[in-house]
């Protein structure tokens, strides 16, 4: 059902966001990201003791494309 929309102010839109005004059949935002983290990076809690003597994170990606999102409507 059509509607009358007044003034609209957009401050920020993220990478996988949608700003839509009006009628729509379907909306399917998509995004991908890659996260590199070393040993003990995502440990959460109280009183953690993490001992990583020598640690390195391999960030070399040989295949370049992990999750293509082109034409995934």
PDB file of C-alpha atoms in Angstrom:
ATOM      1  CA  UNK A   1       0.000   0.000   0.000  1.00  0.00           C
ATOM      2  CA  UNK A   2       1.498   3.351  -1.006  1.00  0.00           C
ATOM      3  CA  UNK A   3       2.310   5.828   1.722  1.00  0.00           C
ATOM      4  CA  UNK A   4       3.228   9.483   1.965  1.00  0.00           C
ATOM      5  CA  UNK A   5       6.692   9.928   3.432  1.00  0.00           C
ATOM      6  CA  UNK A   6       7.850  13.177   4.959  1.00  0.00           C
ATOM      7  CA  UNK A   7      11.399  14.415   5.429  1.00  0.00           C
ATOM      8  CA  UNK A   8      14.043  11.695   5.717  1.00  0.00           C
ATOM      9  CA  UNK A   9      17.535  12.097   7.170  1.00  0.00           C
ATOM     10  CA  UNK A  10      20.211   9.427   6.612  1.00  0.00           C
ATOM     11  CA  UNK A  11      23.381   9.776   8.681  1.00  0.00           C
ATOM     12  CA  UNK A  12      25.159   6.532   7.847  1.00  0.00           C
ATOM     13  CA  UNK A  13      24.575   3.328   5.886  1.00  0.00           C
ATOM     14  CA  UNK A  14      26.823   0.314   6.418  1.00  0.00           C
ATOM     15  CA  UNK A  15      28.190  -2.031   3.762  1.00  0.00           C
ATOM     16  CA  UNK A  16      25.405  -4.640   3.982  1.00  0.00           C
ATOM     17  CA  UNK A  17      22.608  -2.184   4.763  1.00  0.00           C
ATOM     18  CA  UNK A  18      19.501  -1.243   2.837  1.00  0.00           C
ATOM     19  CA  UNK A  19      17.757   2.110   2.798  1.00  0.00           C
ATOM     20  CA  UNK A  20      14.340   1.640   1.297  1.00  0.00           C
ATOM     21  CA  UNK A  21      11.279   3.843   0.967  1.00  0.00           C
ATOM     22  CA  UNK A  22       8.245   2.552  -0.898  1.00  0.00           C
ATOM     23  CA  UNK A  23       6.857  -0.772  -2.058  1.00  0.00           C
ATOM     24  CA  UNK A  24       9.156  -3.744  -2.465  1.00  0.00           C
ATOM     25  CA  UNK A  25       8.831  -7.400  -3.429  1.00  0.00           C
ATOM     26  CA  UNK A  26      11.987  -8.750  -1.816  1.00  0.00           C
ATOM     27  CA  UNK A  27      15.143  -7.405  -0.179  1.00  0.00           C
ATOM     28  CA  UNK A  28      18.239  -9.560   0.226  1.00  0.00           C
ATOM     29  CA  UNK A  29      21.375  -7.765   1.426  1.00  0.00           C
ATOM     30  CA  UNK A  30      24.580  -9.753   1.359  1.00  0.00           C
ATOM     31  CA  UNK A  31      28.117  -9.179   2.560  1.00  0.00           C
ATOM     32  CA  UNK A  32      31.193 -11.181   3.416  1.00  0.00           C
ATOM     33  CA  UNK A  33      34.254 -10.587   5.529  1.00  0.00           C
ATOM     34  CA  UNK A  34      37.403 -12.356   6.601  1.00  0.00           C
ATOM     35  CA  UNK A  35      38.745 -12.273  10.152  1.00  0.00           C
ATOM     36  CA  UNK A  36      42.277 -13.096  11.198  1.00  0.00           C
ATOM     37  CA  UNK A  37      43.012 -13.564  14.884  1.00  0.00           C
ATOM     38  CA  UNK A  38      45.887 -15.044  16.829  1.00  0.00           C
ATOM     39  CA  UNK A  39      45.857 -17.551  19.635  1.00  0.00           C
ATOM     40  CA  UNK A  40      43.666 -16.486  22.549  1.00  0.00           C
ATOM     41  CA  UNK A  41      42.122 -13.549  20.663  1.00  0.00           C
ATOM     42  CA  UNK A  42      38.473 -14.465  21.168  1.00  0.00           C
ATOM     43  CA  UNK A  43      38.785 -15.700  24.752  1.00  0.00           C
ATOM     44  CA  UNK A  44      36.242 -14.057  27.025  1.00  0.00           C
ATOM     45  CA  UNK A  45      35.480 -14.385  30.701  1.00  0.00           C
ATOM     46  CA  UNK A  46      36.743 -13.451  34.118  1.00  0.00           C
ATOM     47  CA  UNK A  47      40.116 -14.567  35.433  1.00  0.00           C
ATOM     48  CA  UNK A  48      41.542 -15.997  32.220  1.00  0.00           C
ATOM     49  CA  UNK A  49      45.177 -17.018  32.124  1.00  0.00           C
ATOM     50  CA  UNK A  50      46.398 -17.504  28.554  1.00  0.00           C
ATOM     51  CA  UNK A  51      50.012 -18.459  27.899  1.00  0.00           C
ATOM     52  CA  UNK A  52      51.025 -18.236  24.252  1.00  0.00           C
ATOM     53  CA  UNK A  53      54.769 -18.651  24.101  1.00  0.00           C
ATOM     54  CA  UNK A  54      55.423 -18.017  20.404  1.00  0.00           C
ATOM     55  CA  UNK A  55      52.374 -17.388  18.266  1.00  0.00           C
ATOM     56  CA  UNK A  56      51.856 -16.074  14.748  1.00  0.00           C
ATOM     57  CA  UNK A  57      48.760 -15.786  12.589  1.00  0.00           C
ATOM     58  CA  UNK A  58      49.023 -16.744   8.928  1.00  0.00           C
ATOM     59  CA  UNK A  59      47.230 -14.069   6.887  1.00  0.00           C
ATOM     60  CA  UNK A  60      48.402 -15.155   3.444  1.00  0.00           C
ATOM     61  CA  UNK A  61      45.413 -16.134   1.315  1.00  0.00           C
ATOM     62  CA  UNK A  62      46.279 -18.006  -1.860  1.00  0.00           C
ATOM     63  CA  UNK A  63      42.822 -18.360  -3.433  1.00  0.00           C
ATOM     64  CA  UNK A  64      41.764 -14.662  -3.138  1.00  0.00           C
ATOM     65  CA  UNK A  65      38.001 -15.459  -3.406  1.00  0.00           C
ATOM     66  CA  UNK A  66      36.473 -17.421  -0.533  1.00  0.00           C
ATOM     67  CA  UNK A  67      32.744 -16.637  -0.654  1.00  0.00           C
ATOM     68  CA  UNK A  68      31.689 -14.892  -3.859  1.00  0.00           C
ATOM     69  CA  UNK A  69      28.461 -12.937  -3.428  1.00  0.00           C
ATOM     70  CA  UNK A  70      28.039 -11.790  -7.038  1.00  0.00           C
ATOM     71  CA  UNK A  71      24.728 -12.857  -8.617  1.00  0.00           C
ATOM     72  CA  UNK A  72      23.384 -14.309  -5.346  1.00  0.00           C
ATOM     73  CA  UNK A  73      19.978 -12.675  -5.436  1.00  0.00           C
TER      74      UNK A  73
END
